[in-house]
Short mmCIF file of C-alpha atoms in Angstrom, two decimals:
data_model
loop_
_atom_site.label_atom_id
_atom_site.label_comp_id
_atom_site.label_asym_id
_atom_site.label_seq_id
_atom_site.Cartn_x
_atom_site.Cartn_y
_atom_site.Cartn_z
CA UNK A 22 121.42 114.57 125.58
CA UNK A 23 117.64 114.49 125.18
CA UNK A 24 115.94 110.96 124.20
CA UNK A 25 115.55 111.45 120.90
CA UNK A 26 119.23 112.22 120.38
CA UNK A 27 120.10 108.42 121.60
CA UNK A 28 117.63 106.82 119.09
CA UNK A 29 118.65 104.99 116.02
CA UNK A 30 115.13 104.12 114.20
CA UNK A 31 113.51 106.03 111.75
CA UNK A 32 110.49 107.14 114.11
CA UNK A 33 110.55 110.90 115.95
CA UNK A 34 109.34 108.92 118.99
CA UNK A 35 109.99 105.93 120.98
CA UNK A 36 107.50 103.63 122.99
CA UNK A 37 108.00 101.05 125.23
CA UNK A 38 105.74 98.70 127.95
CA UNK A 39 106.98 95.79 130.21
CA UNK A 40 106.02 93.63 133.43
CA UNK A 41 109.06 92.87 135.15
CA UNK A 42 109.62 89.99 137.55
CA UNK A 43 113.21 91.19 138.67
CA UNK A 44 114.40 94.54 140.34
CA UNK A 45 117.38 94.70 138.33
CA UNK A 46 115.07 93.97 134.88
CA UNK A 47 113.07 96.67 136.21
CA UNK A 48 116.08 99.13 136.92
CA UNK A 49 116.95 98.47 132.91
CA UNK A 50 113.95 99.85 131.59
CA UNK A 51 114.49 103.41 131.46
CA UNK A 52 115.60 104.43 128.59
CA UNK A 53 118.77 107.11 129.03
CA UNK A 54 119.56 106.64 132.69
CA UNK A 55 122.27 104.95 134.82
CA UNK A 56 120.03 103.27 137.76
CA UNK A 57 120.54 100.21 140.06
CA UNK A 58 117.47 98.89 142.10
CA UNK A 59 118.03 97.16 145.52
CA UNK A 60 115.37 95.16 146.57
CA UNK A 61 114.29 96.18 150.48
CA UNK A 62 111.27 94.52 151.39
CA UNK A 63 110.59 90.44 151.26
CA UNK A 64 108.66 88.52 148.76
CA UNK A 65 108.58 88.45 145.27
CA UNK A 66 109.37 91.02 142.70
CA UNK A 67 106.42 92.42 140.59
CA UNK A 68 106.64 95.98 138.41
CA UNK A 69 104.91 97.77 135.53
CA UNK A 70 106.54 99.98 133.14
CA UNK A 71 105.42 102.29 130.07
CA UNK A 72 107.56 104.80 128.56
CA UNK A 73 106.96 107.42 125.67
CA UNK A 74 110.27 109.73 124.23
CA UNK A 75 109.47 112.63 121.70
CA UNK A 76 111.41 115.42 121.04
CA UNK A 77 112.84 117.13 123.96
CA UNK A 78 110.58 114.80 126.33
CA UNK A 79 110.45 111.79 128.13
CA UNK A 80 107.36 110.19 129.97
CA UNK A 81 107.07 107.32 132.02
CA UNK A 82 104.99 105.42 134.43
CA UNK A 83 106.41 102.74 136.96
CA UNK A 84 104.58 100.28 139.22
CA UNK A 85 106.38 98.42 141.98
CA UNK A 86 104.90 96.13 144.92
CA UNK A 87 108.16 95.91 146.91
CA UNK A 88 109.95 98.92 148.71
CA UNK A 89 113.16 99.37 146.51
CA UNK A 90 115.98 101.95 146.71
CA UNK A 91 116.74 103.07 143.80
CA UNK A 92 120.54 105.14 142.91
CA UNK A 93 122.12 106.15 140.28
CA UNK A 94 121.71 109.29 137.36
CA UNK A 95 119.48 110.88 134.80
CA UNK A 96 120.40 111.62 131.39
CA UNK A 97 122.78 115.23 131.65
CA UNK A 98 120.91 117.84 130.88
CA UNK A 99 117.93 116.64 131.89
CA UNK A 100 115.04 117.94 134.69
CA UNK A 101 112.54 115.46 135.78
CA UNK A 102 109.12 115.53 137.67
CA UNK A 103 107.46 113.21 139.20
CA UNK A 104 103.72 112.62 141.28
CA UNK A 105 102.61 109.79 142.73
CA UNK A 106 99.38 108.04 141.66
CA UNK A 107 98.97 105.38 144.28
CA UNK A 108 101.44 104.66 147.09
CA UNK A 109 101.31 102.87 150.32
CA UNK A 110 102.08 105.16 153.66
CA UNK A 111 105.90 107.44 152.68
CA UNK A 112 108.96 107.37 150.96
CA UNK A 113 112.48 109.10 150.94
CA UNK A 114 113.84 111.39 148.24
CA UNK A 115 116.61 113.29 148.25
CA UNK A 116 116.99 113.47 151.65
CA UNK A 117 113.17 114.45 152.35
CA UNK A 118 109.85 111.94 153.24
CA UNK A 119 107.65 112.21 150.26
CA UNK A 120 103.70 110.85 150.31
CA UNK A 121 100.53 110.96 147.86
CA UNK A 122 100.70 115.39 147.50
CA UNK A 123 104.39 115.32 146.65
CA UNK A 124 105.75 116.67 143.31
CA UNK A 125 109.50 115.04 143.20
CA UNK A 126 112.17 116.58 140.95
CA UNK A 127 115.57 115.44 140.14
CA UNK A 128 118.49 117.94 137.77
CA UNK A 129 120.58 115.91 135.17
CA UNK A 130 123.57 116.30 137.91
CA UNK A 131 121.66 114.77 140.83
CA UNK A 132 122.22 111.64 142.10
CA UNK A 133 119.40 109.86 142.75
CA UNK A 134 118.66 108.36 146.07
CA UNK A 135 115.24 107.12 146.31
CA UNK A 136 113.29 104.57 148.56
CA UNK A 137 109.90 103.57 147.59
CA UNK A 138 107.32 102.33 150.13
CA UNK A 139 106.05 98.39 149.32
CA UNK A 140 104.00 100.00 146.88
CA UNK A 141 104.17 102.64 144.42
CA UNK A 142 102.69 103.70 141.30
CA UNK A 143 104.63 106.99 139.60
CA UNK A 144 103.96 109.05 136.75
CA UNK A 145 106.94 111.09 135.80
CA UNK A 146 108.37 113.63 133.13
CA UNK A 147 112.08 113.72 132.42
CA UNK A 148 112.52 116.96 130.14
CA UNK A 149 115.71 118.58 128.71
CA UNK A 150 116.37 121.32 131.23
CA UNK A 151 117.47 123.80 128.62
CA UNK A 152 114.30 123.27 126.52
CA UNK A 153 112.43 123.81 129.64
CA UNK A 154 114.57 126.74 130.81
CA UNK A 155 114.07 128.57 127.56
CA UNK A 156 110.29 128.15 127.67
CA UNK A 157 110.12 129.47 131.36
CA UNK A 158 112.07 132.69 130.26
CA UNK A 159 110.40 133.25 127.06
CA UNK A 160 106.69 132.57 128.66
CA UNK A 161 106.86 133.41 132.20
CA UNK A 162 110.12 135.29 132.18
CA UNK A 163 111.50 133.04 135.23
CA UNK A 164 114.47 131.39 136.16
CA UNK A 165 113.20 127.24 136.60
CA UNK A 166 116.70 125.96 137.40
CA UNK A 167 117.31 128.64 139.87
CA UNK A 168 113.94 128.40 141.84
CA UNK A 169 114.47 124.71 141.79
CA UNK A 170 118.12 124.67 143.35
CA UNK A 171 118.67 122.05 145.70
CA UNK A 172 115.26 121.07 145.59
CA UNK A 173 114.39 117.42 145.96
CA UNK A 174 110.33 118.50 146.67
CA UNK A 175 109.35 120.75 144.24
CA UNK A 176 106.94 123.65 145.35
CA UNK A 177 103.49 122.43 144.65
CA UNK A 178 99.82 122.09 146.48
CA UNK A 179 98.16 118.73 146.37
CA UNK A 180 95.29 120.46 143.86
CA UNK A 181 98.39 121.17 141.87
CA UNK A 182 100.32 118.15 141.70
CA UNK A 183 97.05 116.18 141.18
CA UNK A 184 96.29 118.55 137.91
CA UNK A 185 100.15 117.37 136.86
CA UNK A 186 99.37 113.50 137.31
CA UNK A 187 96.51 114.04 135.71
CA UNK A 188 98.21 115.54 132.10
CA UNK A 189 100.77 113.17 132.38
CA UNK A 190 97.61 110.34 132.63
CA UNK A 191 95.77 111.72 129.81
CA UNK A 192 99.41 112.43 127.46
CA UNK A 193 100.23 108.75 128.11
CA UNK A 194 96.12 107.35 127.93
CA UNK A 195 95.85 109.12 124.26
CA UNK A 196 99.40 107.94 122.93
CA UNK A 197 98.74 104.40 123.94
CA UNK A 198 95.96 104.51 122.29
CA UNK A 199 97.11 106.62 118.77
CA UNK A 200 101.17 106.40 119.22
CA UNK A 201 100.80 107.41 115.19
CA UNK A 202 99.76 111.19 116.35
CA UNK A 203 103.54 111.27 117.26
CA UNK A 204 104.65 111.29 113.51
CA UNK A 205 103.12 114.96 113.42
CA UNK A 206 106.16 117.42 114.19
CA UNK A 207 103.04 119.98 115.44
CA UNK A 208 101.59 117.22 117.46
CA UNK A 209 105.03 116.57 118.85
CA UNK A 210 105.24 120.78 119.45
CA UNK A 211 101.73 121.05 121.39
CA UNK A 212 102.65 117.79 123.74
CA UNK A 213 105.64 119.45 124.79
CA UNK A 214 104.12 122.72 124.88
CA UNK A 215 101.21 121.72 127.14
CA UNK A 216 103.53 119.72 129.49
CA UNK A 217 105.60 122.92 129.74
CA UNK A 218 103.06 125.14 130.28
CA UNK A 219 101.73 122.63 133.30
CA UNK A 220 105.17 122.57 135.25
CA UNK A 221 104.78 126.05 135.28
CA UNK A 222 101.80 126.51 136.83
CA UNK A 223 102.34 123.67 139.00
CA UNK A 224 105.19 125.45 139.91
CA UNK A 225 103.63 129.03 140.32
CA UNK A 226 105.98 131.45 141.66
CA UNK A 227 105.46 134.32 144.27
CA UNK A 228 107.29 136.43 142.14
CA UNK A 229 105.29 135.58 139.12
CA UNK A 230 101.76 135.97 141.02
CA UNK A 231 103.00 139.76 142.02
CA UNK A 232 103.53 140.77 138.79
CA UNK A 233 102.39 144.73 138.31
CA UNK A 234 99.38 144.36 136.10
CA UNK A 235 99.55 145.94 132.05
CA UNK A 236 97.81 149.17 131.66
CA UNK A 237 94.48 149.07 129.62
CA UNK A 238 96.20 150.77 126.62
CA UNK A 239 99.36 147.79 126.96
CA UNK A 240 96.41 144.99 126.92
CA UNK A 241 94.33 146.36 123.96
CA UNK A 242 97.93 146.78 122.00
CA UNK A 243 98.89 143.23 123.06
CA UNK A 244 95.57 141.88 121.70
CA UNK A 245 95.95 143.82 118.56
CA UNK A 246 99.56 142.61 118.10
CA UNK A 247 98.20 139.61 118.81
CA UNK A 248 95.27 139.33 115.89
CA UNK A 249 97.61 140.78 113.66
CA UNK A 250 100.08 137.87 114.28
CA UNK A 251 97.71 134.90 113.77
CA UNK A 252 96.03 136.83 110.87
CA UNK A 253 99.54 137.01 108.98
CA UNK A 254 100.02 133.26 109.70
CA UNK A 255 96.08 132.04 109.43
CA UNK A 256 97.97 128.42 107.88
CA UNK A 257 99.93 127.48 111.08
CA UNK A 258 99.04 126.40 113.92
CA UNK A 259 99.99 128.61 116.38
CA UNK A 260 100.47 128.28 120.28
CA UNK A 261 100.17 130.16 122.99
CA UNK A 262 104.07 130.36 123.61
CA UNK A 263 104.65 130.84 120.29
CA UNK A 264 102.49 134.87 120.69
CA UNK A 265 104.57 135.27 124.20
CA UNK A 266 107.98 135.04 122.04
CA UNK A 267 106.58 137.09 119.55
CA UNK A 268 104.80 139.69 121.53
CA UNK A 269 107.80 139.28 123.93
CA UNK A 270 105.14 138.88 127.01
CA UNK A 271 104.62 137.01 129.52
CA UNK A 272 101.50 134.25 129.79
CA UNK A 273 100.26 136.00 132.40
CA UNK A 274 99.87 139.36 130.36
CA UNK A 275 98.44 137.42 127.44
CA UNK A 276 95.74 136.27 129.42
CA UNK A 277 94.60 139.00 131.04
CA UNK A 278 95.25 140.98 127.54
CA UNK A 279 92.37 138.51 126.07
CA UNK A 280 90.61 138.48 129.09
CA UNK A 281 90.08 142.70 129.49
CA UNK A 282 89.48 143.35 125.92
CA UNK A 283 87.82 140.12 124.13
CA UNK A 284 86.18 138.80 127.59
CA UNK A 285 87.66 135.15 126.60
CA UNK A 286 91.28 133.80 127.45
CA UNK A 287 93.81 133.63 124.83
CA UNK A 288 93.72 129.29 125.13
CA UNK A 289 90.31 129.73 123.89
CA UNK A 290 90.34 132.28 121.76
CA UNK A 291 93.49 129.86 119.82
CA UNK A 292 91.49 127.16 119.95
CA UNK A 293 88.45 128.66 118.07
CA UNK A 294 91.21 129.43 115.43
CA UNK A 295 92.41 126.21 115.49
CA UNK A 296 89.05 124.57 115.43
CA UNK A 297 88.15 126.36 112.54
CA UNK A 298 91.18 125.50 110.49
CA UNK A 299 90.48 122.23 111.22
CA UNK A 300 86.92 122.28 109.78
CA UNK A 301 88.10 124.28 106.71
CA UNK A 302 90.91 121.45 105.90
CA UNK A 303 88.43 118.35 106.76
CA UNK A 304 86.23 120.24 104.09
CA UNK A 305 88.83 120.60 101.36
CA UNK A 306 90.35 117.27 102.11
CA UNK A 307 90.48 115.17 98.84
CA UNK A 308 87.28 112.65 98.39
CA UNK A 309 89.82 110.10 97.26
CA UNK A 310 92.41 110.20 99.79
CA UNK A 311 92.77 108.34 103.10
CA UNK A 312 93.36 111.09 104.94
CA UNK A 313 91.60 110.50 108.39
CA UNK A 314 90.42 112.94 111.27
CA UNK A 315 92.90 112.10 112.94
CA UNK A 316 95.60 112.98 110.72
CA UNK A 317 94.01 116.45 110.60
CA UNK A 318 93.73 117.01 114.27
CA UNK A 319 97.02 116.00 115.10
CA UNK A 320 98.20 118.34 111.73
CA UNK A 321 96.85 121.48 114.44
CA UNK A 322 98.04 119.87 117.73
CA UNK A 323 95.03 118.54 118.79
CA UNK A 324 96.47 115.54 120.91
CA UNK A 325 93.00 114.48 122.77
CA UNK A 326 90.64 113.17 120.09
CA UNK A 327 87.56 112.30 122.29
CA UNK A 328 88.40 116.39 123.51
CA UNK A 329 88.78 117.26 120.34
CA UNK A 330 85.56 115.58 118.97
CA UNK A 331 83.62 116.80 122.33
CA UNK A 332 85.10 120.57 121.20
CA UNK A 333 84.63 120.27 117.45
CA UNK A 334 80.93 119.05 117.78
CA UNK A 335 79.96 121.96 120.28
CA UNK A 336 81.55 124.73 118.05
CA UNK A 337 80.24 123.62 114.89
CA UNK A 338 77.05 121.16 116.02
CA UNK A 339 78.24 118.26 113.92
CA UNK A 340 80.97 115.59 114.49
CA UNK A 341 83.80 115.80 112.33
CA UNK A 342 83.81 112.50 110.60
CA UNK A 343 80.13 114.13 109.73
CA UNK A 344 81.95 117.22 108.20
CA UNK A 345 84.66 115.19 106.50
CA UNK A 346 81.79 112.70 105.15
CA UNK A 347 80.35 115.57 103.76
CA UNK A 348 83.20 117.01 101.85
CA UNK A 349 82.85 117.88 97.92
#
């Protein structure tokens, strides 16, 4: 079952922080798994742990100064990643040494056998595998579970699994901050979305890099199927999965669609859309209300606000809060 199935508040998300002083307090923090923590190194115990849950996603970060191995299971269903963000010399996963340009992944069926060195500091996704499946096939048109069979080190360059730690950094920075943006169900939706879209190209694929290119014809149809889509639903805030499932294409062909015939990528081009939708609402919003910025970006999946600001302001040279003061 995915986090949010186990939850019993009102909320659509879950967060959570802690300093342990105790491996086995430590091993408890996870929310969803079975672990227990043995304690391998001498001296005394000190960890870190943050945790976000949304939807069909789980993030977390752990910090321990003492080597521990850690066994047990993830939730069923489940896929999780994992890069290291500081570590001391290697560790052992799954039956392979692991070190600072390692991407770590672990099915819902695995059993987890890991051993940290005396110090680690991990930032980690734990994703329902179906969810992520169904994204892969409808986006990429590949098989995740199958190109990650008995896999304990995912496929990844460092450049690669440093642009994953990074995300996973920024997703958690910006929640921390704003853990309100959560209440948005599109907010929620472009998280996810953007987390998904990362595995993937952290996990780039021969098979998906040979791909026989679209004709020209195919591209200019895809981009016209494509404008015709967002034109019929101008009010939502549509993502770049959500043309592959329509257009039934793959990102791939999408981009270099956008790319042949409008000389901009299709991430871009739905971000001027989305940017603009955002001004239009921030102009209509009522003079009365306490509707904030925000509430508005996260209403059109913008999760990063100082990005978003940084984005808005070289669009439209003005701030938003300037364009929302100035509303009628």
């Amino acid at each position: 079952m995915s986090p949010a199935a186990t939850r019993t508040d009102r909320l659509p998300y879950s967060h959570s922080s802690r300093e342990t002083k105790d491996a086995d307090d430590h091993a408890a923090c996870l929310s969803n798994w079975q672990q227990r923590y043995d304690q391998l190194s001498a001296g005394s115990f000190s960890g870190v742990f943050e945790e976000f849950c949304f939807g069909n996603v789980q993030l977390f970060r752990e910090g321990l100064n003492q080597s521990v191995h850690q066994s047990g299971i993830a939730w069923p269903g489940s896929r999780t990643f994992a890069v290291p963000v500081a570590i001391e010399g290697t560790g052992w996963f799954g039956g392979e040494v692991y070190d600072a340009h390692s991407m770590l992944t672990l099915g819902g069926s695995d059993e987890l056998d890991f051993r940290t060195p005396r110090r680690l500091e991990i930032l980690a996704c734990t994703a329902d595998a179906r969810a992520l499946c169904d994204y892969a096939q409808q986006v990429d048109h590949r098989n995740i579970e199958a190109e990650l069979a008995a896999r304990s080190i995912a496929p990844a360059s460092p450049e690669q699994v440093t642009a994953l730690g990074k995300l996973l950094a920024t997703m958690m920075a910006s929640l921390r901050a704003t853990p309100a943006l959560l209440h948005h169900a599109q907010m929620r939706k472009a998280m996810e979305q953007a987390l998904f879209a990362t595995l993937l190209d952290t996990l780039a694929s021969a098979t998906t890099a040979s791909a026989s290119p679209a004709s020209c014809r195919t591209r200019q149809l895809v981009v016209a199927q494509a404008r015709a889509y967002m034109e019929a639903h101008i009010d939502e805030p549509i993502t770049v999965a959500d043309l592959c499932i329509e257009l039934g294409v793959s990102r791939r062909t999408l981009q270099y669609s956008f790319q042949d015939v409008l000389n901009l990528n299709p991430v871009k081009f739905l971000r001027a859309i989305r940017l603009n939708a955002v001004r239009r609402a921030l102009k209509s919003a009522d003079a009365n209300g306490r509707e904030t910025v925000a509430d508005i970006a996260a209403r059109w999946g913008f999760w990063h606000l100082s990005h978003f600001a940084a984005e808005y302001k070289a669009m439209f040279d003005e701030l938003p809060s300037e364009t929302l003061k100035r509303r009628i």
